[in-house]
XYZ file of C-alpha atoms in Angstrom:
745
model
C 65.026 -21.988 -102.207
C 66.425 -22.084 -98.642
C 62.943 -22.190 -97.107
C 62.133 -25.538 -98.740
C 64.680 -27.344 -96.594
C 62.518 -26.676 -93.536
C 59.669 -28.621 -95.077
C 61.273 -32.019 -94.519
C 61.254 -32.031 -90.679
C 57.874 -30.270 -90.616
C 56.265 -32.850 -92.901
C 57.831 -35.641 -90.879
C 56.397 -34.189 -87.674
C 52.948 -33.823 -89.244
C 53.054 -37.416 -90.522
C 53.946 -38.829 -87.134
C 51.310 -36.765 -85.351
C 48.691 -37.820 -87.877
C 49.666 -41.494 -87.564
C 49.362 -41.512 -83.803
C 46.719 -38.845 -83.435
C 43.934 -41.124 -84.659
C 44.529 -43.394 -81.672
C 44.588 -40.582 -79.123
C 40.939 -39.826 -78.534
C 39.006 -41.411 -75.676
C 42.076 -43.180 -74.279
C 42.912 -43.345 -70.598
C 46.326 -41.896 -69.981
C 49.107 -44.022 -68.529
C 49.524 -42.989 -64.883
C 53.259 -42.332 -65.217
C 52.677 -40.218 -68.307
C 49.886 -38.355 -66.516
C 52.170 -37.468 -63.609
C 54.958 -36.431 -66.000
C 52.648 -34.116 -67.937
C 51.317 -32.510 -64.764
C 54.878 -32.015 -63.508
C 55.820 -30.442 -66.819
C 52.818 -28.126 -66.534
C 53.796 -27.122 -63.004
C 57.203 -26.062 -64.306
C 55.529 -23.366 -66.391
C 54.377 -20.072 -64.970
C 50.698 -19.655 -64.143
C 49.887 -18.014 -67.427
C 51.557 -20.875 -69.317
C 49.656 -23.489 -67.351
C 46.364 -21.844 -68.200
C 47.308 -21.649 -71.873
C 47.975 -25.370 -71.936
C 44.640 -26.027 -70.263
C 45.603 -29.263 -68.555
C 43.864 -30.182 -65.276
C 44.796 -32.615 -62.495
C 41.194 -33.775 -62.249
C 41.117 -34.983 -65.847
C 42.751 -38.384 -66.285
C 42.117 -38.536 -70.049
C 45.374 -36.799 -70.885
C 45.332 -38.209 -74.424
C 42.668 -35.620 -75.229
C 44.673 -32.731 -73.779
C 45.966 -29.890 -75.933
C 49.083 -30.911 -77.838
C 49.139 -34.507 -76.584
C 49.129 -37.524 -78.936
C 48.854 -41.099 -77.720
C 49.223 -44.599 -79.046
C 47.740 -47.478 -77.033
C 47.450 -45.254 -73.986
C 51.061 -44.027 -74.063
C 52.029 -40.449 -74.856
C 54.012 -40.478 -78.103
C 53.759 -36.849 -79.165
C 53.831 -33.511 -77.366
C 53.328 -30.458 -79.575
C 52.986 -27.181 -77.664
C 54.566 -24.969 -80.293
C 53.625 -21.291 -80.407
C 51.564 -21.347 -77.200
C 53.202 -18.371 -75.498
C 54.709 -20.588 -72.785
C 57.059 -19.192 -70.119
C 59.098 -20.974 -67.485
C 61.418 -23.963 -67.698
C 61.326 -27.507 -69.065
C 60.731 -29.862 -66.138
C 63.027 -32.854 -65.802
C 59.845 -34.928 -65.403
C 59.510 -34.872 -69.161
C 62.160 -37.599 -69.285
C 59.569 -39.939 -67.689
C 57.625 -39.947 -70.963
C 59.610 -42.948 -72.147
C 57.252 -43.574 -75.087
C 57.726 -40.074 -76.512
C 58.543 -39.972 -80.229
C 58.028 -36.288 -80.993
C 58.667 -33.287 -78.725
C 57.919 -29.857 -80.191
C 58.140 -26.869 -77.828
C 59.220 -24.348 -80.461
C 58.239 -20.667 -80.727
C 57.664 -20.062 -77.013
C 59.568 -18.214 -74.284
C 60.913 -21.157 -72.339
C 64.151 -20.464 -70.487
C 66.841 -22.142 -68.479
C 68.699 -25.283 -69.460
C 66.960 -28.392 -70.824
C 67.027 -31.355 -68.411
C 70.086 -33.602 -68.534
C 67.904 -36.710 -68.843
C 66.306 -35.570 -72.102
C 68.683 -37.803 -74.031
C 67.390 -40.913 -72.218
C 64.159 -40.897 -74.201
C 65.084 -43.933 -76.234
C 62.227 -43.655 -78.754
C 62.402 -39.904 -79.433
C 62.979 -39.240 -83.107
C 62.147 -35.532 -83.403
C 63.206 -32.795 -80.965
C 62.287 -29.186 -81.726
C 63.137 -26.566 -79.086
C 63.739 -23.716 -81.537
C 62.825 -20.068 -80.965
C 62.933 -19.962 -77.173
C 65.357 -18.385 -74.684
C 66.986 -21.599 -73.505
C 70.558 -21.166 -72.316
C 73.607 -22.918 -70.966
C 75.246 -25.923 -72.566
C 73.006 -28.265 -74.503
C 72.933 -31.640 -72.698
C 74.346 -34.551 -74.675
C 76.004 -37.814 -73.736
C 77.811 -40.624 -75.477
C 74.776 -42.916 -75.589
C 72.028 -40.296 -75.532
C 69.304 -39.795 -78.134
C 69.736 -43.244 -79.698
C 66.725 -42.922 -82.061
C 66.911 -39.224 -82.836
C 66.507 -38.176 -86.478
C 65.822 -34.421 -86.308
C 67.287 -31.963 -83.748
C 66.340 -28.309 -83.995
C 67.531 -26.044 -81.171
C 67.989 -22.918 -83.321
C 67.310 -19.372 -82.125
C 68.113 -19.857 -78.455
C 70.960 -18.759 -76.208
C 72.941 -21.980 -75.882
C 76.687 -21.594 -75.461
C 79.817 -23.649 -75.130
C 80.971 -26.259 -77.661
C 78.363 -27.266 -80.193
C 76.515 -30.517 -79.406
C 77.422 -33.794 -81.074
C 75.406 -36.977 -80.931
C 77.840 -39.892 -81.123
C 75.162 -42.448 -80.282
C 72.617 -41.142 -82.799
C 73.100 -43.433 -85.762
C 69.912 -42.213 -87.472
C 70.471 -38.438 -87.205
C 69.517 -36.687 -90.459
C 68.988 -33.004 -89.552
C 70.947 -30.974 -86.983
C 70.003 -27.311 -86.710
C 71.853 -25.315 -84.027
C 71.819 -21.959 -85.836
C 71.456 -18.579 -84.094
C 72.904 -19.467 -80.699
C 76.202 -18.628 -78.988
C 78.068 -21.901 -79.504
C 81.801 -21.235 -79.589
C 85.118 -22.899 -80.284
C 85.805 -24.867 -83.438
C 83.545 -27.090 -85.507
C 84.121 -30.744 -84.654
C 83.902 -32.101 -88.179
C 85.088 -35.604 -87.270
C 82.195 -36.161 -84.840
C 79.377 -34.892 -87.034
C 78.903 -37.604 -89.588
C 78.783 -40.871 -87.657
C 75.219 -41.019 -88.970
C 73.919 -40.400 -92.507
C 73.402 -36.675 -91.804
C 71.714 -34.774 -94.614
C 71.498 -31.222 -93.215
C 73.873 -29.310 -90.904
C 72.745 -25.773 -90.071
C 75.344 -24.022 -87.899
C 74.827 -20.372 -88.914
C 74.812 -17.415 -86.532
C 77.088 -18.730 -83.783
C 80.422 -17.600 -82.324
C 82.813 -20.159 -83.729
C 86.501 -19.408 -84.181
C 89.356 -20.822 -86.174
C 89.373 -22.784 -89.404
C 87.159 -25.582 -90.638
C 89.280 -28.689 -90.379
C 89.138 -31.610 -92.731
C 86.457 -34.136 -91.915
C 83.406 -33.135 -93.918
C 84.503 -35.641 -96.515
C 82.977 -38.327 -94.281
C 79.542 -36.751 -94.711
C 78.772 -38.628 -97.916
C 75.002 -38.111 -97.608
C 75.165 -34.405 -96.743
C 72.909 -32.271 -98.941
C 72.973 -28.984 -96.975
C 75.763 -27.206 -95.093
C 75.018 -23.728 -93.715
C 77.561 -21.932 -91.521
C 76.749 -18.277 -92.184
C 77.958 -15.435 -89.979
C 79.982 -17.522 -87.543
C 83.451 -15.927 -87.464
C 85.338 -18.730 -89.198
C 88.676 -18.082 -90.910
C 91.223 -19.754 -93.157
C 90.872 -21.724 -96.343
C 88.150 -24.212 -97.125
C 89.213 -27.844 -96.569
C 89.728 -29.729 -99.812
C 87.556 -32.648 -98.748
C 84.589 -30.282 -98.730
C 84.632 -30.553 -102.528
C 84.197 -34.344 -102.332
C 80.649 -34.284 -100.936
C 79.023 -35.374 -104.155
C 75.433 -35.114 -102.843
C 75.781 -31.514 -101.634
C 72.958 -29.315 -102.932
C 73.201 -26.272 -100.696
C 76.470 -24.682 -99.520
C 76.126 -21.424 -97.599
C 79.192 -19.953 -95.855
C 78.411 -16.249 -96.122
C 79.636 -13.559 -93.708
C 82.753 -15.264 -92.404
C 86.439 -14.521 -92.984
C 87.331 -17.367 -95.287
C 90.255 -16.627 -97.583
C 92.276 -18.196 -100.356
C 91.131 -19.012 -103.854
C 88.157 -21.001 -105.050
C 89.641 -24.175 -106.450
C 88.665 -25.916 -109.647
C 87.438 -28.789 -107.471
C 84.281 -26.717 -107.070
C 83.214 -28.281 -110.349
C 83.031 -31.688 -108.623
C 79.887 -30.645 -106.742
C 77.654 -31.526 -109.642
C 74.471 -31.593 -107.536
C 74.864 -28.036 -106.217
C 71.738 -25.911 -106.507
C 72.620 -23.104 -104.084
C 76.064 -21.675 -103.316
C 76.573 -18.566 -101.178
C 80.146 -17.558 -100.308
C 79.465 -13.825 -100.098
C 81.003 -11.427 -97.564
C 84.265 -13.304 -97.135
C 87.863 -12.703 -98.212
C 88.207 -15.060 -101.155
C 90.633 -13.870 -103.829
C 91.870 -14.867 -107.246
C 89.795 -15.693 -110.298
C 86.430 -17.421 -110.288
C 87.136 -20.909 -111.665
C 85.484 -21.483 -115.021
C 84.005 -24.844 -113.971
C 80.274 -24.184 -114.024
C 79.727 -26.368 -117.052
C 79.405 -29.304 -114.673
C 76.955 -27.568 -112.318
C 73.902 -27.946 -114.519
C 71.481 -27.863 -111.547
C 72.797 -24.565 -110.137
C 70.033 -22.042 -109.401
C 71.659 -19.561 -106.975
C 75.209 -18.165 -107.092
C 76.314 -15.466 -104.647
C 80.005 -14.502 -104.486
C 79.420 -10.841 -103.579
C 81.840 -8.767 -101.464
C 85.075 -10.684 -101.798
C 88.393 -9.884 -103.510
C 87.776 -11.848 -106.678
C 89.488 -10.784 -109.901
C 89.561 -11.785 -113.538
C 86.649 -12.025 -115.929
C 83.162 -13.408 -115.552
C 83.306 -17.174 -116.160
C 81.756 -17.909 -119.548
C 80.714 -21.378 -118.352
C 77.890 -19.757 -116.381
C 76.058 -19.857 -119.711
C 75.752 -23.631 -119.227
C 73.694 -23.276 -116.044
C 70.278 -23.063 -117.620
C 68.556 -23.283 -114.214
C 70.242 -20.147 -112.853
C 67.875 -17.688 -111.197
C 70.331 -15.508 -109.246
C 73.855 -14.339 -110.133
C 75.323 -11.971 -107.538
C 78.961 -10.954 -108.042
C 78.676 -7.460 -106.586
C 81.587 -5.671 -104.922
C 84.622 -7.501 -106.262
C 87.342 -6.499 -108.730
C 86.107 -8.346 -111.793
C 87.134 -6.851 -115.122
C 86.803 -7.283 -118.847
C 83.675 -7.557 -120.944
C 80.527 -9.388 -119.914
C 80.993 -12.548 -121.966
C 78.052 -14.612 -120.703
C 75.562 -15.890 -123.290
C 72.332 -14.727 -121.679
C 70.215 -16.340 -124.381
C 70.939 -19.630 -122.550
C 69.697 -18.330 -119.175
C 65.942 -17.934 -119.649
C 65.164 -18.322 -115.925
C 67.499 -15.569 -114.708
C 65.752 -13.431 -112.131
C 68.574 -11.377 -110.581
C 71.851 -10.221 -112.121
C 73.977 -8.091 -109.815
C 77.525 -7.321 -110.959
C 77.715 -3.815 -109.508
C 80.897 -2.313 -108.020
C 83.436 -4.049 -110.240
C 85.632 -2.994 -113.167
C 83.605 -4.452 -116.006
C 83.975 -2.657 -119.324
C 82.483 -2.532 -122.780
C 78.804 -2.269 -123.733
C 75.817 -3.905 -122.067
C 75.191 -7.244 -123.816
C 72.246 -7.042 -126.172
C 71.299 -10.674 -125.567
C 70.077 -9.746 -122.079
C 66.768 -9.303 -123.892
C 66.271 -13.086 -123.714
C 66.139 -12.992 -119.905
C 62.457 -12.128 -119.925
C 62.033 -13.079 -116.247
C 64.743 -10.678 -115.087
C 63.488 -8.579 -112.156
C 66.669 -6.970 -110.803
C 69.620 -5.744 -112.882
C 72.499 -3.940 -111.201
C 75.525 -3.029 -113.297
C 76.277 0.175 -111.421
C 79.766 1.442 -110.570
C 81.635 -0.229 -113.415
C 83.374 1.043 -116.560
C 80.622 0.238 -119.037
C 80.038 2.492 -122.031
C 77.929 2.911 -125.143
C 74.159 3.347 -125.248
C 71.387 1.475 -123.479
C 70.416 -1.227 -125.993
C 67.103 -0.876 -127.781
C 66.529 -4.551 -126.926
C 65.948 -3.558 -123.276
C 62.320 -3.013 -124.283
C 61.837 -6.773 -124.013
C 62.684 -6.918 -120.298
C 59.011 -6.669 -119.411
C 59.476 -8.149 -115.919
C 62.246 -5.771 -114.833
C 61.544 -4.049 -111.502
C 64.905 -2.591 -110.472
C 67.591 -1.159 -112.730
C 70.815 0.452 -111.497
C 73.402 1.619 -114.024
C 74.981 4.249 -111.792
C 78.539 5.548 -112.304
C 79.363 4.239 -115.735
C 80.172 6.062 -118.959
C 77.011 5.768 -121.053
C 75.877 8.231 -123.684
C 72.536 9.524 -124.939
C 70.290 9.843 -121.916
C 67.320 10.805 -124.076
C 67.519 7.545 -125.973
C 67.916 5.588 -122.740
C 64.774 7.074 -121.185
C 62.778 6.505 -124.353
C 63.781 2.822 -124.239
C 63.266 2.328 -120.516
C 59.802 3.894 -120.491
C 58.545 0.732 -122.198
C 59.239 -1.370 -119.093
C 55.773 -1.546 -117.507
C 56.862 -2.889 -114.097
C 59.972 -0.747 -113.546
C 59.835 0.615 -109.992
C 63.424 1.732 -109.361
C 65.756 3.483 -111.814
C 69.193 4.641 -110.593
C 71.397 6.455 -113.100
C 73.687 8.493 -110.832
C 76.741 9.692 -112.784
C 75.853 7.324 -115.613
C 75.884 9.868 -118.432
C 78.882 12.123 -118.863
C 79.545 15.198 -120.912
C 76.414 17.164 -120.142
C 73.023 16.660 -121.745
C 69.683 18.377 -121.686
C 66.856 16.900 -119.654
C 64.691 15.122 -122.282
C 61.545 17.098 -123.079
C 59.307 15.004 -125.303
C 58.489 11.477 -126.514
C 58.425 10.229 -122.927
C 55.161 9.231 -121.328
C 55.874 5.972 -119.510
C 57.250 5.243 -116.048
C 53.766 4.771 -114.637
C 55.033 2.265 -112.014
C 58.214 4.139 -111.097
C 58.779 4.635 -107.367
C 62.476 5.586 -107.279
C 64.204 7.845 -109.804
C 67.819 8.896 -109.245
C 69.379 11.048 -111.972
C 71.944 12.761 -109.774
C 75.268 14.161 -110.958
C 74.671 13.693 -114.689
C 75.504 17.313 -115.706
C 71.925 17.730 -116.945
C 70.774 21.144 -118.081
C 67.316 22.434 -118.901
C 64.221 22.411 -116.702
C 62.284 19.814 -114.706
C 60.130 18.282 -117.404
C 56.362 17.640 -117.154
C 56.642 13.979 -118.179
C 57.640 13.264 -114.583
C 54.092 14.177 -113.576
C 52.939 10.855 -115.062
C 54.852 8.963 -112.352
C 52.038 9.078 -109.814
C 53.656 6.333 -107.713
C 56.974 8.159 -107.332
C 58.294 7.996 -103.778
C 61.963 8.984 -104.114
C 63.273 11.632 -106.527
C 66.929 12.658 -106.614
C 68.060 14.925 -109.457
C 70.708 16.751 -107.426
C 74.130 17.967 -108.595
C 73.008 18.903 -112.092
C 72.611 22.216 -113.935
C 68.837 22.441 -113.960
C 67.305 25.899 -113.986
C 63.913 27.581 -113.933
C 61.175 27.305 -111.321
C 60.148 24.198 -109.433
C 56.848 23.075 -110.989
C 53.896 23.064 -108.540
C 52.721 19.619 -109.682
C 55.825 18.083 -108.111
C 54.390 18.681 -104.661
C 51.096 17.080 -105.687
C 52.588 13.594 -106.162
C 50.866 11.956 -103.222
C 53.462 9.259 -102.516
C 56.591 11.379 -102.870
C 58.389 11.612 -99.521
C 62.075 12.036 -100.462
C 63.025 14.928 -102.767
C 66.582 16.043 -103.439
C 66.870 18.952 -105.892
C 70.030 20.373 -104.330
C 73.019 21.844 -106.158
C 71.214 23.092 -109.242
C 70.247 26.586 -110.398
C 66.522 26.407 -109.690
C 64.939 29.788 -109.052
C 61.713 31.481 -107.998
C 59.598 30.828 -104.947
C 58.952 27.388 -103.552
C 55.494 26.187 -104.630
C 52.870 26.157 -101.899
C 52.139 22.539 -102.844
C 55.381 21.547 -101.106
C 53.729 22.404 -97.786
C 50.754 20.153 -98.545
C 52.511 16.919 -99.509
C 50.256 14.111 -98.328
C 53.042 11.606 -97.781
C 54.730 14.036 -95.356
C 51.496 14.847 -93.538
C 50.308 11.263 -93.090
C 52.349 8.043 -93.137
C 49.471 6.210 -94.828
C 50.582 7.374 -98.273
C 54.260 6.450 -97.965
C 53.532 2.952 -96.653
C 50.736 1.819 -98.891
C 53.160 0.336 -101.415
C 55.005 -2.897 -100.745
C 58.734 -2.553 -100.133
C 60.902 -2.605 -103.214
C 63.258 -5.581 -103.372
C 66.659 -5.272 -101.727
C 69.155 -3.291 -103.775
C 71.796 -1.004 -102.256
C 71.042 2.445 -103.670
C 74.273 4.427 -103.623
C 73.493 8.114 -103.959
C 76.450 10.322 -104.792
C 76.199 13.652 -102.976
C 79.108 15.445 -104.657
C 81.577 14.796 -107.459
C 84.413 13.580 -105.265
C 83.190 12.748 -101.785
C 81.446 9.780 -100.295
C 77.754 9.200 -100.789
C 74.856 7.680 -98.916
C 73.734 4.102 -99.308
C 70.240 2.892 -98.543
C 69.415 -0.807 -98.684
C 65.758 -0.282 -99.482
C 63.308 2.526 -100.096
C 61.938 2.239 -96.577
C 65.304 3.334 -95.144
C 65.183 6.747 -96.849
C 64.391 9.461 -94.268
C 61.444 11.641 -95.381
C 63.311 14.658 -96.727
C 63.081 17.942 -98.630
C 66.621 18.808 -99.726
C 66.640 22.000 -101.793
C 70.001 23.478 -100.815
C 72.404 25.364 -103.074
C 69.934 26.811 -105.575
C 68.608 30.305 -106.325
C 65.256 29.937 -104.578
C 63.787 33.092 -103.049
C 60.797 34.324 -101.087
C 59.736 33.599 -97.511
C 59.959 30.302 -95.680
C 56.340 29.230 -95.702
C 54.547 28.703 -92.363
C 52.803 25.808 -94.135
C 55.862 23.633 -93.529
C 54.407 23.143 -90.075
C 51.887 20.723 -91.578
C 54.637 18.268 -92.551
C 54.648 16.325 -89.299
C 56.285 13.270 -90.929
C 59.249 15.186 -92.389
C 62.682 14.287 -90.958
C 65.001 16.531 -92.994
C 64.370 20.085 -94.225
C 67.366 21.666 -95.944
C 66.849 25.091 -97.537
C 70.426 26.302 -97.088
C 72.421 28.407 -99.575
C 69.461 30.034 -101.298
C 67.937 33.512 -101.187
C 65.087 32.920 -98.741
C 64.145 36.028 -96.786
C 61.812 37.131 -94.003
C 61.313 35.516 -90.625
C 61.620 31.923 -89.490
C 57.983 30.864 -89.036
C 56.923 29.883 -85.546
C 54.851 27.101 -87.180
C 58.000 25.060 -87.875
C 57.738 23.914 -84.267
C 54.806 21.699 -85.324
C 57.115 19.457 -87.409
C 57.265 16.885 -84.640
C 59.447 14.349 -86.513
C 62.082 16.834 -87.688
C 65.694 15.740 -87.153
C 67.563 18.173 -89.427
C 66.704 21.828 -90.043
C 69.227 23.723 -92.161
C 68.462 27.338 -93.099
C 72.076 28.534 -93.357
C 73.346 31.069 -95.920
C 70.084 32.883 -96.694
C 68.741 36.379 -95.978
C 66.499 35.522 -93.031
C 65.764 38.211 -90.447
C 64.065 38.495 -87.065
C 64.241 36.169 -84.101
C 64.719 32.415 -83.817
C 61.319 31.254 -82.501
C 61.667 29.909 -78.969
C 58.962 27.361 -79.787
C 61.557 25.398 -81.811
C 62.790 23.989 -78.509
C 59.730 21.685 -78.689
C 61.384 19.730 -81.542
C 62.618 16.860 -79.380
C 64.137 14.857 -82.275
C 66.126 17.766 -83.717
C 69.778 16.684 -83.893
C 71.145 19.203 -86.400
C 70.197 22.875 -86.582
C 71.958 25.504 -88.689
C 70.954 29.139 -89.232
C 74.466 30.499 -89.800
C 75.124 33.427 -92.143
C 71.741 35.133 -92.104
C 70.628 38.444 -90.569
C 68.964 37.092 -87.449
C 68.691 39.109 -84.233
C 67.800 38.619 -80.589
C 68.533 35.838 -78.156
C 69.167 32.230 -79.102
C 66.522 30.012 -77.485
C 67.617 27.872 -74.566
C 66.521 24.455 -73.441
C 65.614 21.307 -75.301
C 67.894 20.273 -78.135
C 69.294 23.813 -78.361
C 71.601 23.003 -75.453
C 73.423 20.552 -77.781
C 74.066 22.872 -80.749
C 77.517 24.410 -81.207
C 78.403 28.026 -82.013
C 78.948 27.065 -85.643
C 75.170 26.738 -85.988
C 74.718 30.484 -85.385
C 77.815 32.303 -86.715
C 77.420 35.053 -89.274
C 74.422 36.720 -87.574
C 75.700 40.061 -86.247
C 72.940 40.706 -83.709
C 72.244 37.157 -82.564
C 73.100 36.589 -78.899
C 73.289 33.538 -76.663
C 71.202 35.192 -73.947
C 70.286 38.604 -72.575
C 73.475 40.626 -71.975
C 75.428 37.574 -73.177
C 77.971 37.431 -76.032
C 76.664 38.204 -79.503
C 78.107 36.845 -82.718
C 78.531 40.222 -84.388
C 80.538 42.026 -81.654
C 84.316 42.367 -81.796
C 86.654 40.798 -79.318
C 87.600 44.224 -77.918
C 84.014 44.927 -76.956
C 83.685 41.534 -75.279
C 86.889 42.178 -73.290
C 85.701 45.638 -72.292
C 82.371 44.278 -71.125
C 84.147 41.616 -69.083
C 86.293 44.298 -67.371
C 83.255 46.507 -66.732
C 81.329 43.609 -65.259
C 84.262 42.747 -63.016
C 84.659 46.324 -61.793
C 80.950 46.709 -61.161
C 81.034 43.771 -58.776
C 83.881 45.115 -56.640
C 82.948 46.115 -53.070
C 82.710 49.809 -52.137
C 85.805 49.694 -49.883
C 87.857 48.402 -52.779
C 86.916 51.508 -54.779
C 87.868 53.871 -51.925
C 91.221 52.173 -51.311
C 92.065 52.165 -54.989
C 91.215 55.863 -55.410
C 93.292 56.889 -52.361
C 96.273 54.872 -53.548
C 95.960 56.318 -57.040
C 95.910 59.924 -55.710
C 98.942 59.359 -53.452
C 100.963 57.767 -56.224
C 100.091 60.498 -58.691
C 101.153 63.228 -56.219
C 104.489 61.484 -55.557
C 105.274 61.131 -59.280
C 104.414 64.792 -59.964
C 106.773 66.009 -57.170
C 109.667 63.925 -58.477
C 109.197 65.045 -62.075
C 108.889 68.719 -61.041
C 112.066 68.948 -58.869
C 114.386 66.340 -60.590
C 115.208 67.393 -64.182
C 117.204 64.220 -65.066
C 114.389 61.998 -63.848
C 111.915 64.065 -65.879
C 113.890 63.568 -69.136
C 114.291 59.829 -68.564
C 110.569 59.477 -67.756
C 109.401 61.047 -71.030
C 111.868 58.930 -73.075
C 110.452 55.788 -71.390
C 106.902 56.950 -72.074
C 107.689 57.429 -75.782
C 109.200 53.949 -76.017
C 106.257 52.425 -74.152
C 103.696 53.977 -76.499
C 105.725 52.918 -79.564
C 105.793 49.334 -78.313
C 102.094 49.434 -77.385
C 101.194 50.714 -80.850
C 103.076 47.848 -82.523
C 101.445 45.229 -80.269
C 97.935 46.608 -80.808
C 98.455 46.845 -84.550
C 99.611 43.203 -84.789
C 96.724 41.946 -82.669
C 94.159 43.933 -84.689
C 95.451 42.405 -87.936
C 95.235 38.932 -86.417
C 91.659 39.492 -85.268
C 90.640 40.936 -88.629
C 91.994 37.883 -90.501
C 90.346 35.525 -88.029
C 86.972 37.292 -88.403
C 87.215 37.200 -92.214
C 87.884 33.481 -92.095
C 84.770 32.967 -89.971
C 82.571 34.804 -92.400
C 84.010 33.065 -95.457
C 84.789 29.458 -94.521
């Protein structure tokens, strides 16, 4: 709906250009206008001048690119999207007949000329999507005829511009700049302004009262601008307001019942703020409402039942609040509903059966609530449903749910992580649908049984996560033949046998053409739980999933296939905590996109191939607790890996004659001493030997002739050896415990 509000200034521009364009051809250009246009052209770089195509030897400037004339005077200049670089010459202010100036979607820089506001006839100014900077020039009496100002997507800074002399201003768009300070509400509505777009700036402080003067305002957008505090009460008095978008700020306080006064509202977005308290049950008066987004706040209480009165509603997004109670909306009165997202709340009870009447529903997210019961049989009627997330609830009867959901012909994404408790068997029969499915997440549902062949019908499957279950048996070879599958997580099950060779021939991991041929699935945060108690991973869309094979913590055996080297698009390969044996194939070095390689806790032997240093994107590497031997490769990403990546391999060494992970501390100390002695100069050896011989002879003489000294000496020796024995024994026990802890973390 938001895109339609851009049509008004665009249509107005087109109308004015059409009105004056018919008088432009074959007219001799006014000499002052001609000089101004040539000066403007000279302010561009050479490439920009050529793109414009104006020439000093051609006096018929009314026929030039982008120029519109009326009775020989330039009234319109439209050079949008021409790839222009350079600055805007101050000579443009000499075009005193100019009505429309459109320089949008170029790369113009610098600050606009101060005299721009002197163009007394200019009604439309569009400088959007450039790299203009500095403060935007305004003055008390400037822009007297202006109706539309669009300077969005630039680098302007300082206080936002106001146009006190513009009594006809209708649209002011300053979004996506670096304007700072507060919003001057008292200076904005001296004219009958209809649209204020202030989003994406660096404002601070609260919105002060003053918007109540904007009686004609139909759109107010101040998204992502750093504003704080409560909303001013006079904001709820703008009776003509149709679009209110204040998302991604730090507004707080409660939403007052005065919200019901905005009877013309069609679009309201207050998401990603700090609003608290209950949602006022005042929607009975908002009969034109189409879009409601209150996601990511601190709202409590129940869903307002008066939403049932908004028959025009297309989007309801209440995700990530603390709403509770049953879903008490009468969905039979919302036939146009397209998106319902109430995920991450505390809603309880069953899923309403009357959702079946929302036949245009495309996205349904009720995940991470306290819902229970079974998936209603009436879900079969949601024939338009594309995305369904019911993750982390307390539903029962997974078999029945899948038999119902298979009747949804357009379903592309199904997320049921931790949805079904108590342990169930993976359904085996009576399932043949899911032909359009691209994402299936059945993680952490305590499922037992085997991977069932009905999944083979999902030829479009791209993401499959059935991790943290109790599945057993072999991995079926057909799973690797699903051409579009690029993310597989089968970890933390009891799958056994050898990995099918088809997993080394997956087309989507060999060529990116397969994984990108489908259009992106609509935005829905997919929260994937990786273990029963820890945090999970969240992906905003399917395209953000890294191409992965995650098969860790199973009972898989056999060699690591050299065929993995064909998977040049794979980012994550995790085969840890299985029973893989044999050598690490040298061919893994061909996996040019690999970022994570985890082969820990297996029975691998042999060397670590030095060719793995060619993997320039490798950020995590783990081969700990295997039976590897030889030197650890050096260079490349291997210089960044810690010792923890290699522990538990008794004969694996950092370099030739360097420390090895399987040798005891005593041996390392002894080697250090030996190395030190071997580097001593020859004279040091001779001096040490002579001193040792002299000392030994002296001690022997004393002990032989002095009996008392001899008795005391042997008593001291006994005590010394007793103390040495105790010290050595304590240190050995410490080292033994430390070594055991390393091997069994």
